[in-house]
Amino acid sequence: MSTPSRSSPLALTVLALLHFQPLHPYGIQRLIKQWGKDQVVNVGQRASLYRTIDRLLTSGLVTVRETGRDQQYPERTVYELTDEGRSTMRVWLGEMLSAPRQEFPQFPAALSFVLMLAPEEALDVLEQRAAAVAEALEAHDKSLAEQREIHGLPRVTMLEGEYLRAMTAAELDWIRAVTDDLRSGRLSWSLEELIGFAESTGQQALSGQTPSRPDLGPQ
């Protein structure tokens, strides 16, 4: 009996590519990069791709079509999609499109502790991020323009790029609004204010001790 495989962006991508044609792992990785899917799927480590294929194979979602060798390359195993893999791909696709999932990115996690910096320090690092995000937005615009105007791709093939562009633009707008508030003083905090707030609302350690004093930089 096959073992159920858990869904992941990389596993979905492997199934989707094998839906079009049988491929060996190198061919899968090459197509991911050629089609720009490396913007939404992490294939930086080839080992993760092989582990994913192994899980799909164990689960009966893919099967070995053939193993061959030629003069240029070492022995390569070609995989193809099974009927179960084809139906599972559609289930995963529907789930990922319909149901938001908490993914715990690092930026919101860092924002939740930004009060440990002084406002001037927070302004500095957020301005650095704004510059980086602005560059990313420019790259998204350039890529989408090339896909539309040079390659003439159908819009449906660029939806993930449109989404990434929209999310990047929204992040940039938000960061700029926050940095404007930091620069004007509309958003500010101090060590004393934070400790006073914690004490007034009972947000202390369970032992009843005063919260540790964070390093807020120069006072």
Coordinates of C-alpha atoms in Angstrom, one line a residue:
M1 CA 0.0 0.0 0.0
S2 CA 1.3 3.5 -0.9
T3 CA 2.1 6.0 1.9
P4 CA 0.2 9.3 1.6
S5 CA 2.5 12.1 0.6
R6 CA 2.2 15.6 2.1
S7 CA 1.7 18.5 -0.3
S8 CA 4.3 21.2 -0.8
P9 CA 5.0 23.8 -3.5
L10 CA 7.9 21.7 -4.8
A11 CA 5.9 18.5 -4.8
L12 CA 3.1 20.1 -6.7
T13 CA 5.5 21.5 -9.2
V14 CA 7.1 18.1 -9.8
L15 CA 3.7 16.6 -10.4
A16 CA 2.6 19.4 -12.7
L17 CA 5.8 19.1 -14.9
L18 CA 5.5 15.3 -15.1
H19 CA 1.8 15.9 -16.2
F20 CA 3.2 17.4 -19.4
Q21 CA 5.9 14.8 -20.0
P22 CA 8.2 12.2 -18.4
L23 CA 11.4 13.8 -17.0
H24 CA 14.5 13.0 -15.1
P25 CA 15.4 15.2 -12.1
Y26 CA 17.8 17.4 -14.0
G27 CA 15.1 18.0 -16.6
I28 CA 12.6 18.9 -13.9
Q29 CA 15.1 21.4 -12.4
R30 CA 15.9 22.9 -15.8
L31 CA 12.3 23.4 -16.7
I32 CA 11.6 25.0 -13.3
K33 CA 14.2 27.6 -14.1
Q34 CA 13.4 28.0 -17.7
W35 CA 9.7 28.6 -16.9
G36 CA 10.5 31.0 -14.1
K37 CA 9.0 28.8 -11.4
D38 CA 12.1 29.3 -9.3
Q39 CA 10.5 32.6 -8.3
V40 CA 7.9 30.7 -6.4
V41 CA 9.5 27.3 -5.7
N42 CA 12.9 26.8 -3.9
V43 CA 15.1 24.6 -6.0
G44 CA 18.4 26.0 -4.8
Q45 CA 19.3 22.7 -3.2
R46 CA 19.2 19.8 -5.7
A47 CA 19.0 17.4 -2.8
S48 CA 15.6 18.7 -1.8
L49 CA 14.3 17.9 -5.3
Y50 CA 15.6 14.3 -5.1
R51 CA 14.0 13.9 -1.6
T52 CA 10.7 15.2 -2.9
I53 CA 10.8 12.8 -5.9
D54 CA 11.6 9.9 -3.5
R55 CA 8.6 10.8 -1.4
L56 CA 6.3 10.9 -4.4
L57 CA 7.7 7.6 -5.6
T58 CA 7.1 6.0 -2.2
S59 CA 3.6 7.4 -2.2
G60 CA 2.8 5.9 -5.7
L61 CA 2.3 9.4 -7.2
V62 CA 5.1 8.9 -9.7
T63 CA 6.8 5.9 -11.1
V64 CA 10.0 5.0 -12.9
R65 CA 9.6 5.0 -16.6
E66 CA 13.1 4.1 -17.6
T67 CA 16.7 4.4 -16.6
G68 CA 19.2 5.2 -19.3
R69 CA 22.7 6.5 -20.0
D70 CA 24.3 8.4 -22.9
Q71 CA 27.8 9.5 -23.7
Q72 CA 27.4 13.0 -22.2
Y73 CA 25.6 12.2 -18.9
P74 CA 25.7 9.6 -16.2
E75 CA 22.8 7.2 -15.6
R76 CA 19.5 9.0 -15.3
T77 CA 16.2 7.8 -14.1
V78 CA 13.1 9.1 -16.0
Y79 CA 9.9 9.5 -14.0
E80 CA 6.3 9.7 -15.1
L81 CA 3.0 10.6 -13.4
T82 CA 0.7 7.8 -12.2
D83 CA -3.1 8.1 -12.3
E84 CA -3.1 8.6 -8.6
G85 CA -0.5 11.3 -9.0
R86 CA -2.6 13.1 -11.6
S87 CA -5.7 13.1 -9.3
T88 CA -3.6 14.1 -6.3
M89 CA -2.1 17.0 -8.2
R90 CA -5.6 18.4 -8.9
V91 CA -6.6 18.0 -5.2
W92 CA -3.5 19.8 -4.0
L93 CA -3.9 22.5 -6.6
G94 CA -7.5 23.1 -5.4
E95 CA -6.5 23.2 -1.7
M96 CA -3.6 25.6 -2.3
L97 CA -5.7 28.0 -4.4
S98 CA -8.8 27.9 -2.1
A99 CA -7.5 27.9 1.4
P100 CA -5.0 30.4 2.8
R101 CA -2.2 28.9 4.9
Q102 CA -0.2 30.5 7.7
E103 CA 3.4 30.3 6.4
F104 CA 5.3 32.3 9.1
P105 CA 7.6 34.4 6.9
Q106 CA 10.5 36.1 8.7
F107 CA 9.6 39.7 8.1
P108 CA 6.4 39.7 10.3
A109 CA 8.3 37.8 12.9
A110 CA 11.0 40.4 13.0
L111 CA 8.4 43.2 13.1
S112 CA 6.8 41.7 16.2
F113 CA 10.1 42.5 18.0
V114 CA 11.0 45.8 16.3
L115 CA 10.3 47.6 19.7
M116 CA 13.6 46.2 20.8
L117 CA 15.3 48.7 18.5
A118 CA 15.2 52.5 19.0
P119 CA 12.9 54.3 16.6
E120 CA 15.9 55.7 14.7
E121 CA 17.3 52.2 14.3
A122 CA 14.0 50.9 13.1
L123 CA 13.8 53.7 10.6
D124 CA 17.3 52.9 9.2
V125 CA 16.7 49.2 8.7
L126 CA 13.2 49.7 7.2
E127 CA 14.5 52.3 4.8
Q128 CA 17.1 49.7 3.7
R129 CA 14.3 47.2 3.2
A130 CA 12.3 49.8 1.3
A131 CA 15.2 50.3 -1.1
A132 CA 15.5 46.5 -1.7
V133 CA 11.8 46.0 -2.1
A134 CA 11.7 48.9 -4.6
E135 CA 14.4 47.1 -6.7
A136 CA 12.4 43.9 -6.5
L137 CA 9.3 45.7 -7.7
E138 CA 11.2 47.2 -10.7
A139 CA 12.4 43.7 -11.5
H140 CA 8.9 42.3 -11.4
D141 CA 7.7 45.1 -13.8
K142 CA 10.5 44.4 -16.2
S143 CA 9.9 40.7 -16.2
L144 CA 6.1 41.0 -16.7
A145 CA 6.7 43.5 -19.5
E146 CA 9.1 41.2 -21.3
Q147 CA 6.7 38.2 -21.0
R148 CA 3.9 40.3 -22.4
E149 CA 5.6 42.4 -25.1
I150 CA 8.5 40.2 -26.2
H151 CA 7.4 36.7 -25.7
G152 CA 3.6 37.3 -26.0
L153 CA 2.7 34.9 -23.3
P154 CA -0.9 34.3 -22.4
R155 CA -1.9 36.1 -19.1
V156 CA -2.8 32.8 -17.4
T157 CA 0.9 31.8 -17.5
M158 CA 1.9 35.0 -15.7
L159 CA -0.6 35.0 -12.8
E160 CA 2.0 34.1 -10.2
G161 CA 4.2 37.0 -11.5
E162 CA 1.2 39.4 -11.2
Y163 CA 0.6 38.2 -7.7
L164 CA 4.2 38.6 -6.6
R165 CA 4.2 42.1 -8.2
A166 CA 1.0 43.1 -6.3
M167 CA 2.3 41.7 -3.0
T168 CA 5.7 43.5 -3.5
A169 CA 4.0 46.8 -4.3
A170 CA 1.7 46.5 -1.3
E171 CA 4.7 45.8 1.0
L172 CA 6.6 48.8 -0.4
D173 CA 3.6 51.1 0.2
W174 CA 3.2 49.9 3.8
I175 CA 6.9 50.2 4.6
R176 CA 7.0 53.7 3.2
A177 CA 4.0 54.7 5.2
V178 CA 5.6 53.3 8.4
T179 CA 9.0 55.0 7.7
D180 CA 7.1 58.3 7.0
D181 CA 5.5 58.0 10.5
L182 CA 8.8 57.2 12.1
R183 CA 10.5 60.1 10.4
S184 CA 7.8 62.5 11.5
G185 CA 7.5 61.2 15.0
R186 CA 3.9 60.0 14.6
L187 CA 5.3 56.5 15.4
S188 CA 7.7 56.4 18.3
W189 CA 8.3 54.6 21.6
S190 CA 10.7 54.5 24.5
L191 CA 11.9 52.0 27.0
E192 CA 10.1 53.7 29.9
E193 CA 6.8 53.8 27.9
L194 CA 7.0 50.1 27.0
I195 CA 7.8 49.0 30.6
G196 CA 5.0 51.3 31.9
F197 CA 2.5 49.8 29.5
A198 CA 3.5 46.3 30.4
E199 CA 3.2 47.0 34.1
S200 CA -0.2 48.7 33.8
T201 CA -1.7 45.9 31.8
G202 CA -0.2 43.1 33.8
Q203 CA 2.0 41.9 30.9
Q204 CA 4.8 40.6 33.0
A205 CA 6.5 37.3 33.5
L206 CA 4.4 34.7 35.4
S207 CA 6.9 35.0 38.3
G208 CA 5.7 38.6 38.8
Q209 CA 9.1 40.0 38.1
T210 CA 9.7 43.2 36.1
P211 CA 10.2 42.4 32.4
S212 CA 13.8 42.4 31.1
R213 CA 14.8 45.8 29.7
P214 CA 15.4 45.5 26.0
D215 CA 18.3 47.2 24.4
L216 CA 16.7 50.2 22.7
G217 CA 20.0 51.7 21.6
P218 CA 21.2 55.2 22.6
Q219 CA 18.8 56.8 25.1

